[in-house]
mmCIF file of C-alpha atoms and ligand atoms in Angstrom:
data_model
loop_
_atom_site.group_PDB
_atom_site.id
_atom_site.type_symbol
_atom_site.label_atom_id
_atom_site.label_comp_id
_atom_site.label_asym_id
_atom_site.label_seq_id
_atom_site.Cartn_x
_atom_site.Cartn_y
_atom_site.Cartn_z
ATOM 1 C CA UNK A 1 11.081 215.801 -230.488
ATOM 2 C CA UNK A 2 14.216 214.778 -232.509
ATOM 3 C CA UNK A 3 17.440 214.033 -230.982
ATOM 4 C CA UNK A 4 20.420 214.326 -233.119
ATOM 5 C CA UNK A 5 23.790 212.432 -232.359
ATOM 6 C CA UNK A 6 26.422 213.942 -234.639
ATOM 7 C CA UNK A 7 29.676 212.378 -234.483
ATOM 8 C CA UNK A 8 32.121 212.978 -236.879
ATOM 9 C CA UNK A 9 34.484 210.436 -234.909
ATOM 10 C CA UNK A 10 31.427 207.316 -234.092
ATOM 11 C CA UNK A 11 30.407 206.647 -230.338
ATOM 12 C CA UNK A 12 30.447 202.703 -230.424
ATOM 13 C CA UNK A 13 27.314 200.520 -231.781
ATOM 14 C CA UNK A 14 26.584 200.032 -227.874
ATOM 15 C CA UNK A 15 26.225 203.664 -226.694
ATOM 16 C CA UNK A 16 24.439 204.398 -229.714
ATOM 17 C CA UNK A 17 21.575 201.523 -229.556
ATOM 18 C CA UNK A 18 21.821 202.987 -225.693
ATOM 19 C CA UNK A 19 21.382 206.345 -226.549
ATOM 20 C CA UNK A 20 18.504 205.467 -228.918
ATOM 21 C CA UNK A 21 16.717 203.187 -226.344
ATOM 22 C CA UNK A 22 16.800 206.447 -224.291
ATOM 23 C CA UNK A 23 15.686 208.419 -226.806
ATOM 24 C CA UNK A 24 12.427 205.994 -227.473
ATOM 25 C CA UNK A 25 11.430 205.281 -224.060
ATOM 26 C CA UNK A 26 10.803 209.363 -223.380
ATOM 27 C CA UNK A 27 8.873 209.133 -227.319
ATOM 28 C CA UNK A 28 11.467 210.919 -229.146
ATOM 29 C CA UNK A 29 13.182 210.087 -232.294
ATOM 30 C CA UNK A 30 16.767 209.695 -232.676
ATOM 31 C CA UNK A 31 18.819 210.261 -235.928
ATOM 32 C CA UNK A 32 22.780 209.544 -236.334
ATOM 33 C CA UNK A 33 25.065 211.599 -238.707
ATOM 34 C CA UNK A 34 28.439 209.765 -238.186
ATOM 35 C CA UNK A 35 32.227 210.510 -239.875
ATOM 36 C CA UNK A 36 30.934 213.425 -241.882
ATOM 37 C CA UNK A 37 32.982 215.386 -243.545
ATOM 38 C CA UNK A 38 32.247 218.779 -243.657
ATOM 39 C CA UNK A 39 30.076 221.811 -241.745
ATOM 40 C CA UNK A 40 27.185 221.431 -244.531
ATOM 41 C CA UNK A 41 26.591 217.787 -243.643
ATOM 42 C CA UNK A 42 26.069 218.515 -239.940
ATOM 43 C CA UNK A 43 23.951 222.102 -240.989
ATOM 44 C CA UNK A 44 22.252 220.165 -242.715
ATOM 45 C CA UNK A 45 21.314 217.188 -240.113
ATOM 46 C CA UNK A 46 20.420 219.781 -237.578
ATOM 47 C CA UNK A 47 17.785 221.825 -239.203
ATOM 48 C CA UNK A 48 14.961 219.610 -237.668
ATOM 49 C CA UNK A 49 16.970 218.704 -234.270
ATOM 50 C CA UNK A 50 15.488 219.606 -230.960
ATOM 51 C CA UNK A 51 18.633 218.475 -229.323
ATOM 52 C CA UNK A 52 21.847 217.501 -230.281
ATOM 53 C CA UNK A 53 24.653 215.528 -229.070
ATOM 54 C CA UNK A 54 28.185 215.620 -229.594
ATOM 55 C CA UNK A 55 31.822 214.752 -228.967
ATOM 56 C CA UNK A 56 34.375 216.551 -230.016
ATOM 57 C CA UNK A 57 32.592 217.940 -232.833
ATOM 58 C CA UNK A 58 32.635 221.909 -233.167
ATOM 59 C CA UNK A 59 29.255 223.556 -232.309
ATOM 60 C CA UNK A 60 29.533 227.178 -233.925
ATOM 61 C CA UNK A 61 27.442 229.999 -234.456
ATOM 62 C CA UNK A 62 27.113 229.379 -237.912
ATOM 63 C CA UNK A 63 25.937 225.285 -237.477
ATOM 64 C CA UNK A 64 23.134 227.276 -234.337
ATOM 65 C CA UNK A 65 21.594 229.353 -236.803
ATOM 66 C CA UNK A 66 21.449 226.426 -238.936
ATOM 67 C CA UNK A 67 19.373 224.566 -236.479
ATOM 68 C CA UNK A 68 16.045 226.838 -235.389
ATOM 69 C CA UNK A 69 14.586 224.519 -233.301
ATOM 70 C CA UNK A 70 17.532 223.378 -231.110
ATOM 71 C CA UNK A 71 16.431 223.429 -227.558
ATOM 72 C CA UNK A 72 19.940 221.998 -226.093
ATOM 73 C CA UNK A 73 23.097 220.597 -226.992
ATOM 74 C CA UNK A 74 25.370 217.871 -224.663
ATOM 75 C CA UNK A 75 28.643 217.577 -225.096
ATOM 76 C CA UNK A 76 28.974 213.803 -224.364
ATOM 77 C CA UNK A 77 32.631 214.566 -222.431
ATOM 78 C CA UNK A 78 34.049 216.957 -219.995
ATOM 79 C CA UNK A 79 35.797 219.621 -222.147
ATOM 80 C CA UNK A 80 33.168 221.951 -223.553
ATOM 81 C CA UNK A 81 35.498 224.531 -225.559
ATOM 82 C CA UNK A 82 34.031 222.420 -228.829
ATOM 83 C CA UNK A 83 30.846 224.382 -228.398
ATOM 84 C CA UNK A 84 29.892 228.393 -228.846
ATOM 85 C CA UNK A 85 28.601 228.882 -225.645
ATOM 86 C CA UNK A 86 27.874 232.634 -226.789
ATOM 87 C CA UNK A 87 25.773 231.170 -229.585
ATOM 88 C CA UNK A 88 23.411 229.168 -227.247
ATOM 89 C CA UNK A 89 23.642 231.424 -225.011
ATOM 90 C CA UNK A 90 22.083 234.402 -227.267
ATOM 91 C CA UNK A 91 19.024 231.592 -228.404
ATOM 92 C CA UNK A 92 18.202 230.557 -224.885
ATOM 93 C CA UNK A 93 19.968 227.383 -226.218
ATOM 94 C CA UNK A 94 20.924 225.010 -222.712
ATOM 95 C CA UNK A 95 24.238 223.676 -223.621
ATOM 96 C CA UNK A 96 25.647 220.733 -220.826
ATOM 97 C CA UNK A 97 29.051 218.297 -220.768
ATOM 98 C CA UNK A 98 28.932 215.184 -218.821
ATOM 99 C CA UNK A 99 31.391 215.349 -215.917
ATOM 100 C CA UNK A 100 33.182 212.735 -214.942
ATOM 101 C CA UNK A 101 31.772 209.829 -217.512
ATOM 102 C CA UNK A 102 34.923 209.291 -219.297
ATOM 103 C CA UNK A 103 37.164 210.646 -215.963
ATOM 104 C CA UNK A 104 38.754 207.219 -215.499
ATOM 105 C CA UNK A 105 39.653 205.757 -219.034
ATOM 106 C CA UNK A 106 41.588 209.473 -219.487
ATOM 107 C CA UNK A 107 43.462 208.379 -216.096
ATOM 108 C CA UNK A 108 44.043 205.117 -216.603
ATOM 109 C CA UNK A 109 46.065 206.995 -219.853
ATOM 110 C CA UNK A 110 48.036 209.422 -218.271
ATOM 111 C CA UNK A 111 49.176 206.739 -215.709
ATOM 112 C CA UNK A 112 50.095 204.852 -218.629
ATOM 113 C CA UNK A 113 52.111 207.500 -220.351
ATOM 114 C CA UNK A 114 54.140 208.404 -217.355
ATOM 115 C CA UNK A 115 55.256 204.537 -217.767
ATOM 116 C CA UNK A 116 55.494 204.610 -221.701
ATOM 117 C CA UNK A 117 58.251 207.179 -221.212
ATOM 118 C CA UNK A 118 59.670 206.326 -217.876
ATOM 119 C CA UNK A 119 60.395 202.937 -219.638
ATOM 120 C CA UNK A 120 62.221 204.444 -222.697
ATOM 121 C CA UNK A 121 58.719 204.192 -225.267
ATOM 122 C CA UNK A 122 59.705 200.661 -224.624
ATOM 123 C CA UNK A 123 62.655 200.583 -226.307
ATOM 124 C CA UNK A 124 65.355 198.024 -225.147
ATOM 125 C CA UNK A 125 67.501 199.759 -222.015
ATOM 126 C CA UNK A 126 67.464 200.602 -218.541
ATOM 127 C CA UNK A 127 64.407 202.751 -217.630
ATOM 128 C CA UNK A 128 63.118 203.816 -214.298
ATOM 129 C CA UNK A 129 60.195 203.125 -212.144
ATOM 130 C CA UNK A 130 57.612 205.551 -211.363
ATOM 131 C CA UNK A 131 57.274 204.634 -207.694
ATOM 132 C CA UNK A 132 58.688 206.413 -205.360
ATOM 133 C CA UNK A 133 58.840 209.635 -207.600
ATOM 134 C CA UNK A 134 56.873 212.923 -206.698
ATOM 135 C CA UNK A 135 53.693 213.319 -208.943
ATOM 136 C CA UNK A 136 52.309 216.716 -209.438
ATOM 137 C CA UNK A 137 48.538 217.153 -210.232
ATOM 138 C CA UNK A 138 47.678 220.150 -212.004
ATOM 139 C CA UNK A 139 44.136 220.957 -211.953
ATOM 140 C CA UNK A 140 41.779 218.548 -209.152
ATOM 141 C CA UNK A 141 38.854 218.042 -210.772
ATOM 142 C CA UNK A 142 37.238 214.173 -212.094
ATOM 143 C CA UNK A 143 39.788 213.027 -213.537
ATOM 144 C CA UNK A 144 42.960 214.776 -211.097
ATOM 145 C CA UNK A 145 41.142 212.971 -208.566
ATOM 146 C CA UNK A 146 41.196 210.052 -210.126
ATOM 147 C CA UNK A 147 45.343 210.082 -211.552
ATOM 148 C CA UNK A 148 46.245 211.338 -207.698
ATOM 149 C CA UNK A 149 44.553 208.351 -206.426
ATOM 150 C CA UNK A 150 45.998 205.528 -209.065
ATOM 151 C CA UNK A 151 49.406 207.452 -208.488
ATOM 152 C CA UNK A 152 49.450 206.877 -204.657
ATOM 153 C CA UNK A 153 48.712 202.965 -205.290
ATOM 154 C CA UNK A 154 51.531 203.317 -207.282
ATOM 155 C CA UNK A 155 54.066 204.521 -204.968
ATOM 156 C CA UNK A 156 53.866 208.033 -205.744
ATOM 157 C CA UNK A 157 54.544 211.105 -203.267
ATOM 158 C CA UNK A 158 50.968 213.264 -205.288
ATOM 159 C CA UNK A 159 51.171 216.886 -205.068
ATOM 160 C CA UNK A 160 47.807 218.979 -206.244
ATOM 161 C CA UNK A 161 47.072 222.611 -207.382
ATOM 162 C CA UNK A 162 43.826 223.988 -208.363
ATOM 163 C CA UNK A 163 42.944 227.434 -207.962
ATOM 164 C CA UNK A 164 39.657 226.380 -207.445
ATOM 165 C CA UNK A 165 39.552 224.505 -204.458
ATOM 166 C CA UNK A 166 41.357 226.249 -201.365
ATOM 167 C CA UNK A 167 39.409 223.620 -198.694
ATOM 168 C CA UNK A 168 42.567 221.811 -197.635
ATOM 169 C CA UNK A 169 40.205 218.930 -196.978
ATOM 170 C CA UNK A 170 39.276 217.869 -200.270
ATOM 171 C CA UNK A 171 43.256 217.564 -200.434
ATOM 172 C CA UNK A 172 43.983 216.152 -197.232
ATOM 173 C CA UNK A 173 41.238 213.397 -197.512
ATOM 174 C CA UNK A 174 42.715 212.088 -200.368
ATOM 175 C CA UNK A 175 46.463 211.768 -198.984
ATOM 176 C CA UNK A 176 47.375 214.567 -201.492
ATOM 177 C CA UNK A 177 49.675 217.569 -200.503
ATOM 178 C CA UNK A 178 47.689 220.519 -201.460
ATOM 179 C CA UNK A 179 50.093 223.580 -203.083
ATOM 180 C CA UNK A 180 49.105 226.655 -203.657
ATOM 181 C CA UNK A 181 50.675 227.600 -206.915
ATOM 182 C CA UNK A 182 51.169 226.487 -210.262
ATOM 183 C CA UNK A 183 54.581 227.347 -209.543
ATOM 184 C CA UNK A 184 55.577 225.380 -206.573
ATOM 185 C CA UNK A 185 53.581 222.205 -208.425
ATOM 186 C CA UNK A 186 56.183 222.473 -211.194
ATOM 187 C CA UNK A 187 59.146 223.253 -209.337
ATOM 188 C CA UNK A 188 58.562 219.731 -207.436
ATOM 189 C CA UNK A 189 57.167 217.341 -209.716
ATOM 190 C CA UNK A 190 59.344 214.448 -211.682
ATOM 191 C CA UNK A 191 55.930 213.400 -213.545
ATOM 192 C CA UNK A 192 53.358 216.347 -214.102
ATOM 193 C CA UNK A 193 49.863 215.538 -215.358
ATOM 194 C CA UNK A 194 47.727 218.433 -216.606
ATOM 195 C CA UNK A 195 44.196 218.620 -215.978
ATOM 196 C CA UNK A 196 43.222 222.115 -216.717
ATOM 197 C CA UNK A 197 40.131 222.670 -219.258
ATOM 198 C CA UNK A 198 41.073 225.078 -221.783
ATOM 199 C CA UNK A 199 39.649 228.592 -221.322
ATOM 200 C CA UNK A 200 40.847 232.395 -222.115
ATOM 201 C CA UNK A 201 43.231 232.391 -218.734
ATOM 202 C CA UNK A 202 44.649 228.822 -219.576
ATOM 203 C CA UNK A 203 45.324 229.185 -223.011
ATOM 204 C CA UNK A 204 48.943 228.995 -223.621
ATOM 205 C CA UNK A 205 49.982 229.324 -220.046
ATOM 206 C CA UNK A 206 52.134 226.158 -219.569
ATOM 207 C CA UNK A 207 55.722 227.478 -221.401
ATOM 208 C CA UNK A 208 59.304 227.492 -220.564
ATOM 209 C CA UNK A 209 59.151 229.451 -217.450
ATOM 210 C CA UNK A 210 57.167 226.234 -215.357
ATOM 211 C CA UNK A 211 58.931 223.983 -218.012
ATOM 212 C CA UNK A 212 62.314 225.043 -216.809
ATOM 213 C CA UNK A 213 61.478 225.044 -213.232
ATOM 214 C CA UNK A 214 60.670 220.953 -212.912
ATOM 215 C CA UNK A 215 63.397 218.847 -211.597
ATOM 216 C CA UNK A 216 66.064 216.723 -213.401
ATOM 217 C CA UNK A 217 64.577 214.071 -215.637
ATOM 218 C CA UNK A 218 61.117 215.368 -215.020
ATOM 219 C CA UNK A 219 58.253 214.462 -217.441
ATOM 220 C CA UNK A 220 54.877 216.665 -218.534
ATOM 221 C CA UNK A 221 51.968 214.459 -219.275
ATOM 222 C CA UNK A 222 49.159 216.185 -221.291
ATOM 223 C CA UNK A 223 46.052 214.807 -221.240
ATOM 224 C CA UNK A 224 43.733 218.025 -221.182
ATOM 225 C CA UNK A 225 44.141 220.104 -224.270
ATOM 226 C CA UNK A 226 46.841 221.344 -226.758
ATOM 227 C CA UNK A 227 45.881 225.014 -226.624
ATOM 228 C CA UNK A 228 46.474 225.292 -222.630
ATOM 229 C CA UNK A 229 50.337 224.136 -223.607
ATOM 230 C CA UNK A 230 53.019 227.648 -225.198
ATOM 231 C CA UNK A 231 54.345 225.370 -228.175
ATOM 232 C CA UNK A 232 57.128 227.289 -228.807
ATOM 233 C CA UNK A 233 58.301 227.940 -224.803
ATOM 234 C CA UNK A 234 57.633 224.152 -225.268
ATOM 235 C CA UNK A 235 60.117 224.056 -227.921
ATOM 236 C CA UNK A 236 62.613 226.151 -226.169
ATOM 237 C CA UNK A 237 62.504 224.523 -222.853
ATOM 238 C CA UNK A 238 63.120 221.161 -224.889
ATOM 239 C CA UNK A 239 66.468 222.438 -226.269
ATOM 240 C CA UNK A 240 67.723 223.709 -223.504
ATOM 241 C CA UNK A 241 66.815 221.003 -220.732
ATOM 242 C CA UNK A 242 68.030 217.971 -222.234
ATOM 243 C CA UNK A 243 66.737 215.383 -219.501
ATOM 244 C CA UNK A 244 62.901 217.315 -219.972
ATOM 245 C CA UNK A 245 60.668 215.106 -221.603
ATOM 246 C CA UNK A 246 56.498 215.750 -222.689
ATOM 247 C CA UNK A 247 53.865 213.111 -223.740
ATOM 248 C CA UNK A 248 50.597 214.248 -224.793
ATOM 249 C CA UNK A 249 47.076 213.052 -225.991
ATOM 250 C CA UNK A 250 46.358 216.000 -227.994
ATOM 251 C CA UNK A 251 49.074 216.030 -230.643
ATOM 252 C CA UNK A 252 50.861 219.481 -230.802
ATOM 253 C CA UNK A 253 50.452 222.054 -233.982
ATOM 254 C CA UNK A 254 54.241 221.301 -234.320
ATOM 255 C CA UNK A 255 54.747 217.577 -233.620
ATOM 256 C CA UNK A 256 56.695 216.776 -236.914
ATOM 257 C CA UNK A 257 59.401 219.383 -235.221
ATOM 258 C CA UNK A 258 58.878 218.245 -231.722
ATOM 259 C CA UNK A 259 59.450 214.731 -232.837
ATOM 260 C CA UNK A 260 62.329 215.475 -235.201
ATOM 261 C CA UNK A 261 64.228 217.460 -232.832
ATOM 262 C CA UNK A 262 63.474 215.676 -229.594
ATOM 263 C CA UNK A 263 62.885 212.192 -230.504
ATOM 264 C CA UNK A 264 62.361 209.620 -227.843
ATOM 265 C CA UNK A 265 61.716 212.829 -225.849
ATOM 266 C CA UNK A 266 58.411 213.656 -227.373
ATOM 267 C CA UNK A 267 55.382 211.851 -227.594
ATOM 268 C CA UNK A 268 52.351 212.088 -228.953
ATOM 269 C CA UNK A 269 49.337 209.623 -229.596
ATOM 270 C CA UNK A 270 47.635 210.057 -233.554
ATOM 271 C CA UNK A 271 44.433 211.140 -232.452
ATOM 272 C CA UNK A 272 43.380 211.977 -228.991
ATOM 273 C CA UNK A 273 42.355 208.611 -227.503
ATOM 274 C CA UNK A 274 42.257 209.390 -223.429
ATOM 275 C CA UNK A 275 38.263 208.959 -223.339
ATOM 276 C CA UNK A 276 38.070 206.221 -226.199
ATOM 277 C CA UNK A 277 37.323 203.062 -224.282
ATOM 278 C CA UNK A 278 34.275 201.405 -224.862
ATOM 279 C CA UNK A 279 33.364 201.804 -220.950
ATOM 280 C CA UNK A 280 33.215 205.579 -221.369
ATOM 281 C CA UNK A 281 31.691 205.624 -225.260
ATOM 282 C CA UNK A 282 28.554 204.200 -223.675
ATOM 283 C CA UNK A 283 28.861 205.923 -220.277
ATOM 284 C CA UNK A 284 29.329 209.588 -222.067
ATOM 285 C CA UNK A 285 26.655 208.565 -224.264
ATOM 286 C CA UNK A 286 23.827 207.340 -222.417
ATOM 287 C CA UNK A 287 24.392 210.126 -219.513
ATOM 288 C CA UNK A 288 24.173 212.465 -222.733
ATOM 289 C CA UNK A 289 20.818 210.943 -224.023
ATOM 290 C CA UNK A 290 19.360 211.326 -220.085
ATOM 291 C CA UNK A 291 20.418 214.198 -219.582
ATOM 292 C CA UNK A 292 18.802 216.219 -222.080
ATOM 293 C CA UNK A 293 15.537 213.724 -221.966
ATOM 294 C CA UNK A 294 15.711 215.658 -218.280
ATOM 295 C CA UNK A 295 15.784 218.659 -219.504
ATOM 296 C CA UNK A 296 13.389 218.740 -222.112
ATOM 297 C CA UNK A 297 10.632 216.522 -220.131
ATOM 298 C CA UNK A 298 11.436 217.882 -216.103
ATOM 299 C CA UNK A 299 13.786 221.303 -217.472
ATOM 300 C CA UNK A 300 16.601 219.764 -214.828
ATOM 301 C CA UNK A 301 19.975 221.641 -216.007
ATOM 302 C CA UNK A 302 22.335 220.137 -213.277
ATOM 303 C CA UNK A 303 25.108 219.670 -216.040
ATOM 304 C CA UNK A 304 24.349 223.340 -217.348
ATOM 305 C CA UNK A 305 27.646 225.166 -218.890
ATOM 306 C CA UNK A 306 25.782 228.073 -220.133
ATOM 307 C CA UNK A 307 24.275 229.796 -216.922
HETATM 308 P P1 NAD B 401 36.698 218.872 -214.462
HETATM 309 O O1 NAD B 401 35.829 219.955 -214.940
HETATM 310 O O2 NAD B 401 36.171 217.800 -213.597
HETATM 311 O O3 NAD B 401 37.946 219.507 -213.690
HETATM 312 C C1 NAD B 401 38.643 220.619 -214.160
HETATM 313 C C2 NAD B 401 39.355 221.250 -212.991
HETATM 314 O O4 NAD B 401 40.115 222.330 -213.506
HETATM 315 C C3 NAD B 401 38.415 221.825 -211.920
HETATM 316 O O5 NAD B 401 38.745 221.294 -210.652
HETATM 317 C C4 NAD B 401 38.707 223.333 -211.954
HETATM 318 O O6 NAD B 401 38.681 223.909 -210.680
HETATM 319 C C5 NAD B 401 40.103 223.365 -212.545
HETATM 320 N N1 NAD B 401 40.448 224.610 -213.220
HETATM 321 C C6 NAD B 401 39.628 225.431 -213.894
HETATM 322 N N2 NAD B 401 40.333 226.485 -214.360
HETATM 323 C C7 NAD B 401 41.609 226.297 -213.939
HETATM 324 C C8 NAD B 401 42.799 227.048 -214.072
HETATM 325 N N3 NAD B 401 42.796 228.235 -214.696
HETATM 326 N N4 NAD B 401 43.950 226.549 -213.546
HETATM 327 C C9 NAD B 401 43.946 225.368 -212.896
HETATM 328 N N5 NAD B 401 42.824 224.626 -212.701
HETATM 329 C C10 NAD B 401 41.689 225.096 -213.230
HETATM 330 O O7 NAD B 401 37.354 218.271 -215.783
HETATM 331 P P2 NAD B 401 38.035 216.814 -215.955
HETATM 332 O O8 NAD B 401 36.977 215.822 -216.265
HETATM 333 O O9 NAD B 401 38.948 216.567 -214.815
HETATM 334 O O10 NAD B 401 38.850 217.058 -217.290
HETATM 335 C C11 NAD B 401 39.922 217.969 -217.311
HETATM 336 C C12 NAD B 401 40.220 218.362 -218.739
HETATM 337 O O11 NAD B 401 40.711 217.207 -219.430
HETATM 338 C C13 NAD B 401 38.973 218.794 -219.525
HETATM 339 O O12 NAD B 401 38.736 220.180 -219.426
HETATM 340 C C14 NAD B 401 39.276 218.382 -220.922
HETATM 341 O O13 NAD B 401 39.830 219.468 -221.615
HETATM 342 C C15 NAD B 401 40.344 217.284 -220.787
HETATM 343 N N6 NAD B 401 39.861 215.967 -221.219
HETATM 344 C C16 NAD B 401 40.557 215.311 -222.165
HETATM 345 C C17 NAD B 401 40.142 214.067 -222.582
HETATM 346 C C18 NAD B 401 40.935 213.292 -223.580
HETATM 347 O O14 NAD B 401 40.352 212.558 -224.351
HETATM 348 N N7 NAD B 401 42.252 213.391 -223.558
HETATM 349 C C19 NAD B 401 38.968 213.504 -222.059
HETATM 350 C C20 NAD B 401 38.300 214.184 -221.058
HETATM 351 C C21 NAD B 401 38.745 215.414 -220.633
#
């Protein structure tokens, strides 16, 4: 059995001797394609591969046929939109994310960017403090959980909404008010931090309606995906609301405009870097190797995306 870790942005030496320690102990091989640079490369690599894993690299239809003995493919991460799960699907290929591995260094971000621009992008000048503000959580899954909870040591008043989870407990164990519309989340939240995975219904569906509808001086914090966010209703909401400000991870189709027209206002980091600590490199990484090491050997598909 081959395992292939294609990476067109490198997981760190560590996760990789990890993942290949993995790898040997079950009697596999492991091969590496790293910072390739185009589709052929990684058709190429996988024509031999039993399993594959990947980070944000894109797992179509075209690089599946390409690979005819692929038995599963891991995205080492929690957002799986990288992969065609239609195109596993249709070969009986099991495709599986790893929840929650990289949950806190994407956190430990957002918290920081709600400081990066409550502080001016640390320019010199009076900034504010995010204590004491209200802090809206949009979408409560791993890593939510995680921002509610570092916002409440903070001083925070943490607001959730997640269509997903109507048990007022999960809310109400965490000290989190739990709201029951995207709507009413927006509507009372100085710092917003979105947390929803990219899908058909999500796509575009943050705009200048919820944009326009958050208080004085309030800031959105994107740390999920680009796609979920309407650029232009973005745009719009921008011009109008002159104390709105966004900050995101996943820099925007139009961020030489955003920046341009809303300077200090707009953020955006080069390349998304919420789950690029060295903790979660090696913790994506080696749950990656195990997991599919329990698939292949035991055919466990806990982390299944595809049923
Ligand atoms: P998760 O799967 O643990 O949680 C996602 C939550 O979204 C779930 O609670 C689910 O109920 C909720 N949800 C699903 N559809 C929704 C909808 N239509 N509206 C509102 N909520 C909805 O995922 P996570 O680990 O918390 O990660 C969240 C997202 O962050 C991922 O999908 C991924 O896109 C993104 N992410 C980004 C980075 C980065 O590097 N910036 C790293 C990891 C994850």
């Amino acid at each position: 059995m081959k395992i292939l870790v294609a990476t067109e942005k490198p997981f760190s030496k560590k996760a990789t001797d990890g993942i290949a320690a993995i790898a040997r102990e079950a009697g596999y091989e492991c091969a590496l394609l790293e910072k390739y640079t185009s589709v052929d490369e990684l058709k190429a690599a996988v024509a031999d591969a039993d399993a594959l894993i990947v980070r944000s690299d894109k797992v179509t239809a075209d690089v599946i046929a390409a690979a005819p003995k692929l038995k599963i493919v891991v995205r080492a991460g929690a957002g799986y939109d990288n992969l065609d799960l239609a195109a596993c699907t249709a070969r009986g290929i099991v495709a599986m994310n790893t929840p929650g591995q990289n949950s806190n260094a994407v956190a430990e971000l957002a918290l920081s960017m709600m400081i990066y621009m409550a502080r001016n992008q640390y320019t010199p000048g009076t900034g504010s403090e995010i204590s004491g503000k209200r802090l809206g959580i949009h979408a409560y899954g791993n890593v939510g959980r995680i921002v509610a909870r570092y916002g409440k040591a903070l001083g925070m008043e943490v607001s959730a909404f997640d269509p997903f989870i109507t048990d007022p407990e999960v809310f109400a164990k965490d000290g989190v008010q739990m709201v029951t519309s995207a709507a009413e989340l927006y509507k009372n939240s100085d710092y917003l931090s979105l947390h929803i995975p990219a899908t058909p219904e999500t796509k575009g569906s943050i705009g200048y309606e919820l944009l326009t509808s958050m208080p004085q001086g309030a800031t959105l914090v994107n740390t999920a995906r680009k796609e979920v966010i309407d650029e232009a209703g973005l745009a719009q909401a921008l011009s109008e609301r002159t104390d709105l400000k966004y900050i995101t991870d996943i820099k925007p189709d139009t961020a030489d405009q955003l920046s341009e027209k809303f300077g200090k206002r707009f953020f955006t980091t080069p390349k998304k870097m919420g789950a690029e600590t060295a903790e979660a490199n090696v913790n994506a990484g080696l749950a990656a190797a195990r997991q599919i090491v329990g698939y292949l050997k035991e055919g466990i598909t806990k982390f299944q995306v595809n049923k």
